[in-house]
XYZ file of C-alpha atoms in Angstrom:
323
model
C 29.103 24.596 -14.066
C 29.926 22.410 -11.330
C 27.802 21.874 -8.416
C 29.331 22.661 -5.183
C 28.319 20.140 -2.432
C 27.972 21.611 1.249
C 29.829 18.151 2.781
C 29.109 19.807 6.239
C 24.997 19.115 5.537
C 25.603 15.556 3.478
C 27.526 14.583 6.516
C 24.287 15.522 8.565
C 21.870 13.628 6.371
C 23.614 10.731 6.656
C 23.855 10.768 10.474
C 20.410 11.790 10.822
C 19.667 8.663 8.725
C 21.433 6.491 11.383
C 19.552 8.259 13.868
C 15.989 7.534 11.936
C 16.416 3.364 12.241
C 17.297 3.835 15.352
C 14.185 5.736 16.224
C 12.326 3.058 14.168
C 13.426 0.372 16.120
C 12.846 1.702 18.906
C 8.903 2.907 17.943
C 8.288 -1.045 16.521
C 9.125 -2.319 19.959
C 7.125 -0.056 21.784
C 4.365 -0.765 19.037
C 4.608 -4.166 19.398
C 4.514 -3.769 23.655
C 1.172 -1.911 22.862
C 0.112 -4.271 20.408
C 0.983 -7.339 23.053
C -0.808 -6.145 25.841
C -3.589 -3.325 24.619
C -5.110 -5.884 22.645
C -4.870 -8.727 25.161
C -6.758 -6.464 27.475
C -9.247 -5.130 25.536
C -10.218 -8.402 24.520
C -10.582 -9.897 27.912
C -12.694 -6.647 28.461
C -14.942 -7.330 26.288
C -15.256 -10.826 27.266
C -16.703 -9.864 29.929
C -18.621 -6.987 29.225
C -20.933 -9.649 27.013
C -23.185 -11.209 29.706
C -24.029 -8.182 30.677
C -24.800 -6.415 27.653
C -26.892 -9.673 26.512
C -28.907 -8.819 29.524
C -29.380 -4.865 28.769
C -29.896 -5.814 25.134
C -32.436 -8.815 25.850
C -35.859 -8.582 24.518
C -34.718 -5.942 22.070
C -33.535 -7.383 18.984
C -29.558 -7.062 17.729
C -27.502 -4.895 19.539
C -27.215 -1.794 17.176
C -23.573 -1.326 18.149
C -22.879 -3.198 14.583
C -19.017 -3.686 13.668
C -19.527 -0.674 11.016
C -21.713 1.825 13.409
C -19.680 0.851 16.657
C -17.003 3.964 16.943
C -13.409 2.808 16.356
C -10.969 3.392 18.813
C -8.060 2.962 18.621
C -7.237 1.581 22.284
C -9.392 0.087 24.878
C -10.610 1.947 27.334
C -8.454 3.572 30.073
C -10.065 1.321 33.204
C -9.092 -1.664 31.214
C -5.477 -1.055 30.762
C -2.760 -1.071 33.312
C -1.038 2.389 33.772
C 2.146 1.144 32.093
C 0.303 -0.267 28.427
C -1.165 3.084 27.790
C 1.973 5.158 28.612
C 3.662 2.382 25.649
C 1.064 3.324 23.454
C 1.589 6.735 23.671
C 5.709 6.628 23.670
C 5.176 4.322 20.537
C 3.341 7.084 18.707
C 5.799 9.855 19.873
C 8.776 7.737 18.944
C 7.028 7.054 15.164
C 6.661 10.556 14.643
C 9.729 11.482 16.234
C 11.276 9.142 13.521
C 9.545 10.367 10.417
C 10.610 14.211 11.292
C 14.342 12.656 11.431
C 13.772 10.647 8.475
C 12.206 13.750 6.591
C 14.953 16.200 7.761
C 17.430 13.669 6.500
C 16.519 14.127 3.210
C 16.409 17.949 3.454
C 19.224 18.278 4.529
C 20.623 16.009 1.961
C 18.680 17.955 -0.763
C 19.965 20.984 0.705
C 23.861 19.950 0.690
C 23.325 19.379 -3.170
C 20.684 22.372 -4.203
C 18.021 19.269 -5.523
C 15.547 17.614 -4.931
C 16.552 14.561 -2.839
C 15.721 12.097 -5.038
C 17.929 11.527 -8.180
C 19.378 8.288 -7.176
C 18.327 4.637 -5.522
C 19.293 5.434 -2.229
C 17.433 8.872 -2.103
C 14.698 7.050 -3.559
C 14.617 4.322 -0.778
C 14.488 6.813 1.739
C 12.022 8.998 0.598
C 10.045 6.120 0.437
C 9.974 4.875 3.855
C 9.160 8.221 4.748
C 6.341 8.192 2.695
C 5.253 4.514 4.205
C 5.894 5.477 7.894
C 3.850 9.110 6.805
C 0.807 7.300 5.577
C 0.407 4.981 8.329
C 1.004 7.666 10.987
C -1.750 10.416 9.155
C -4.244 7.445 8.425
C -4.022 6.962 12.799
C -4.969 10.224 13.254
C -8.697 8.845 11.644
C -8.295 5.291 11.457
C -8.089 2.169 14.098
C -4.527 1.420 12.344
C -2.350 1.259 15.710
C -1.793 -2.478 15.095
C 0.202 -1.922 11.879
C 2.937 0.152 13.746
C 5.289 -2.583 14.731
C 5.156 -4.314 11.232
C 4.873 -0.777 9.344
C 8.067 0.808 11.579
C 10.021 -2.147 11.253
C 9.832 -2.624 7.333
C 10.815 1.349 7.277
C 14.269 0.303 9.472
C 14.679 -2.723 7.498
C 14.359 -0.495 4.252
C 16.650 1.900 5.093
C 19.261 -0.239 6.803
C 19.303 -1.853 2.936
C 20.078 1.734 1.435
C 22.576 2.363 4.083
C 24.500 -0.909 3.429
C 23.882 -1.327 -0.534
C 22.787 1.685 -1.784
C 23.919 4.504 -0.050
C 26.447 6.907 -2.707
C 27.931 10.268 -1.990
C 25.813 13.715 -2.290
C 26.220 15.036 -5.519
C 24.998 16.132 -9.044
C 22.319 14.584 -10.764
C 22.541 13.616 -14.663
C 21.578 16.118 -16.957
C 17.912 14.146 -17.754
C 17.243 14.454 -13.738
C 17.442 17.928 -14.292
C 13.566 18.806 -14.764
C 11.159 19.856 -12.585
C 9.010 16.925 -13.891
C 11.308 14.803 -11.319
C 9.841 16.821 -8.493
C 6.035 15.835 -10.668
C 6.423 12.370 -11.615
C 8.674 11.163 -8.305
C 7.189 12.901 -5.895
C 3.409 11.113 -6.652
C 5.219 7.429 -6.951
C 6.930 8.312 -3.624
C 3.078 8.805 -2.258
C 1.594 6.365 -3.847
C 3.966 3.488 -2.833
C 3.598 4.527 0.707
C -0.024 3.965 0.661
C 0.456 0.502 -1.430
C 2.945 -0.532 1.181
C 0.584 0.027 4.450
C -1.745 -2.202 2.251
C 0.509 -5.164 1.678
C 1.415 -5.194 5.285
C -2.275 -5.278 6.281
C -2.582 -7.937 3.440
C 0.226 -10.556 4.741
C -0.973 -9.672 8.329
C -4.281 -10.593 6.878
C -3.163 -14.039 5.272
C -0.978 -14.830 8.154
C -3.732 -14.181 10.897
C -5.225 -17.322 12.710
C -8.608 -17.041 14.385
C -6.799 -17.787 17.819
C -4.868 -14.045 17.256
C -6.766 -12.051 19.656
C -3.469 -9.494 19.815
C -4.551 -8.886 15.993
C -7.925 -7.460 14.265
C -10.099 -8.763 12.358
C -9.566 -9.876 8.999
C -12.182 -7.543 7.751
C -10.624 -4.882 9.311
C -6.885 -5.924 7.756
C -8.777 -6.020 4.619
C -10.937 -2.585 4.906
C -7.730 -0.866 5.551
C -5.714 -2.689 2.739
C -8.796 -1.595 0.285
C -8.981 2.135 1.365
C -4.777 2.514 1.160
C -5.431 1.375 -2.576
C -8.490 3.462 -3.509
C -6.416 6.510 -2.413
C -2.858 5.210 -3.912
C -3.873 3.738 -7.271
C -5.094 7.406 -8.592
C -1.878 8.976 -7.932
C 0.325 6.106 -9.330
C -1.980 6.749 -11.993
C -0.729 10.170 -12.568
C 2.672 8.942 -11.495
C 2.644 7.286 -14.536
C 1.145 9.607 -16.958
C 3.295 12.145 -15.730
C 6.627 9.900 -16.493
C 5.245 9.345 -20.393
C 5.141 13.406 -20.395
C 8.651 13.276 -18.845
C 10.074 11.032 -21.336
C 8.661 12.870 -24.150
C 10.238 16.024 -22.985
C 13.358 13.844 -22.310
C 13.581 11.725 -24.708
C 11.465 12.499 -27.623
C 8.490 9.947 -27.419
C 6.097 8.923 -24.726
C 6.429 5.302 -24.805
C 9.499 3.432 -25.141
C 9.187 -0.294 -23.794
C 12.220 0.283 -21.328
C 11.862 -1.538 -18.383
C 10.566 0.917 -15.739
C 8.163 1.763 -18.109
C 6.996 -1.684 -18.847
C 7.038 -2.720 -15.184
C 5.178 0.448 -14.186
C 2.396 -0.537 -16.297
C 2.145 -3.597 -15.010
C 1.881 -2.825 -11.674
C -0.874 -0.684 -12.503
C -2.457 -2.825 -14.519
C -2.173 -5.489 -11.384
C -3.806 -3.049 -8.846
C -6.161 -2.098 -11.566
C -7.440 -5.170 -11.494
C -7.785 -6.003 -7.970
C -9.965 -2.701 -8.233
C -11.909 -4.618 -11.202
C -11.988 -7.322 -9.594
C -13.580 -6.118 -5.850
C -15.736 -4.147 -7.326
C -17.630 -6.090 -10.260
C -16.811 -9.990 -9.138
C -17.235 -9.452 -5.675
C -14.099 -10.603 -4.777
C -12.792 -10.211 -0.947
C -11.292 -12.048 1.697
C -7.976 -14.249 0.769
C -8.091 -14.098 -3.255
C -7.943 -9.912 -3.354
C -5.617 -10.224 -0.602
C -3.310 -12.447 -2.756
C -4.186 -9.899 -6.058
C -3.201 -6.883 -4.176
C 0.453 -8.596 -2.824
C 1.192 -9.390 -6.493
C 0.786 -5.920 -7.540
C 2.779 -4.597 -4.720
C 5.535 -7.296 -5.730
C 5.219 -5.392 -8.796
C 6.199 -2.299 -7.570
C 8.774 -3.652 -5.049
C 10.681 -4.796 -8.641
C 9.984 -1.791 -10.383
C 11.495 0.562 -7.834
C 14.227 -1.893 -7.023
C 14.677 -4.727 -9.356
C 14.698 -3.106 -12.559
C 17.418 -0.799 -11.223
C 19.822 -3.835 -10.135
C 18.833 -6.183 -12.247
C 17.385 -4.615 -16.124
C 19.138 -1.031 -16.184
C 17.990 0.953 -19.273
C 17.486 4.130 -19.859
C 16.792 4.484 -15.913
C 20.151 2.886 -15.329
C 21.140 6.231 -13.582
C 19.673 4.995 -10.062
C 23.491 5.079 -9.614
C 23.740 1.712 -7.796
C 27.017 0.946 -6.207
């Protein structure tokens, strides 16, 4: 039986996509106005906070305000900002989560128009997955001093889905009959997640590899690199399951669990890539530039896997319907 498509909500989605990169755009450059002058200032107020906290602190050992024990804020304080900079701040935050609610309710809406889940094709992928990179950067600032990543973080989410707009984007509609499981909602919905979370790590890692000592409107590298680390601890689990759940899928779909088609092989490399940066931090010690570099190769990884194999190797996941 044919599915009926409600053109009236498609026609929405697509609009309110439009209306997301715009929103996007709009949050990165107040992000990057916060980023630009918050930091600048908090800097200088530290500066010259020292001489006198080397006097209270004199005769008493090593300040116990450590890097690790000192409480992270995300800002610094109000006195030290002009009125303006912290009124950015907060209009940068409003506009990011302004833009994720339009980015999510463009896929409901588009799921809605079609009775599916809104991700059976490359362009309902790509969206769904810079909601899920905009989503895990704006939860993780709700506990986390992440505010620096918003300009990078909201403009690679309106980069992305100005590419599915222009080169991906294909008409609401059906879904091929092996899409038609609820282990799509299973296996898609944790890569979704877990590529978000990969994705806030990569952009911590090239801000990491790209920072020079002199960026005082940047953290530090061991703060680029704590937040790459704990985006991966939480993501690499899920792919995990991402994974195991697609070798259920294709048993269910296609009669064995393992098949060496390309998503499948690529898949497994890019877990065996973040695996070992895992391996790697945790036995050999390694940090700083080298597990920087590790990490970026597994999230090239992924980047092919989601995209490349799609254009490029087809298969049996050749229905990403490209146009």
């Amino acid at each position: 039986m044919p599915v009926e498509v409600d053109a009236g909500l498609a026609t929405l989605s697509d609009q309110l996509i439009l209306a997301t990169v715009l929103l996007y755009v709009f949050a990165m450059i107040a992000y990057a106005c916060d980023l630009a002058f918050s930091r600048s200032a908090e800097v200088k107020a530290r500066t010259e906070a020292q001489p006198v906290l080397a006097t209270v602190g004199a005769g008493t050992g090593a300040s116990q305000d450590t890097p690790e024990s000192a409480p992270a804020k995300d800002e610094a304080p109000a006195e030290a900002l002009p009125t303006w900079v912290t009124w950015v701040g907060r209009v940068a935050v409003g506009l990011g989560w302004l833009g994720w609610l339009t980015n999510l309710a463009s896929l409901v809406t588009r799921g809605l128009a079609v009775n599916r889940w809104p991700w059976g094709n490359m362009y309902e992928f790509v969206v769904a997955m810079c909601l899920a990179v905009v989503g895990t950067f704006l939860f993780m600032q709700l506990r986390y001093r992440v505010r620096f990543l918003g300009a990078f973080v909201t403009l690679a989410a309106a980069l992305g889905l100005g590419f599915a707009v222009r080169y991906l984007h294909v008409q609401a509609g059906p879904v091929v009959p092996a899409l038609n499981s609820y282990w799509l909602v299973i296996h898609v919905s944790a890569a979704i997640v877990a590529s978000g979370l990969f994705f806030v790590a990569a952009v911590s890692g090239i801000l990491y590899l790209v920072r020079k000592d002199t960026a005082v409107r940047l953290p530090s590298r061991q703060d680029l690199e704590r937040v790459a680390h704990r985006a991966i601890v939480i993501g690499f689990p899920i792919w995990t399951f991402a994974v195991i759940a697609g070798a259920l899928w294709a048993d269910k779909a296609w009669g064995r669990y393992w098949g060496w088609d390309p998503k499948e092989v690529w898949a497994f490399i890019t877990w065996i890539v973040y695996a070992a940066y895992l391996h790697a931090r945790a036995t050999a010690g390694w940090k700083g530039k080298a597990a920087m570099i590790v990490q970026l190769v597994a999230c090239a990884c992924l980047l092919f896997n989601l995209v490349g194999v799609n254009i490029f190797l087809g298969g049996l996941h050749s229905y990403a319907e490209v146009p």
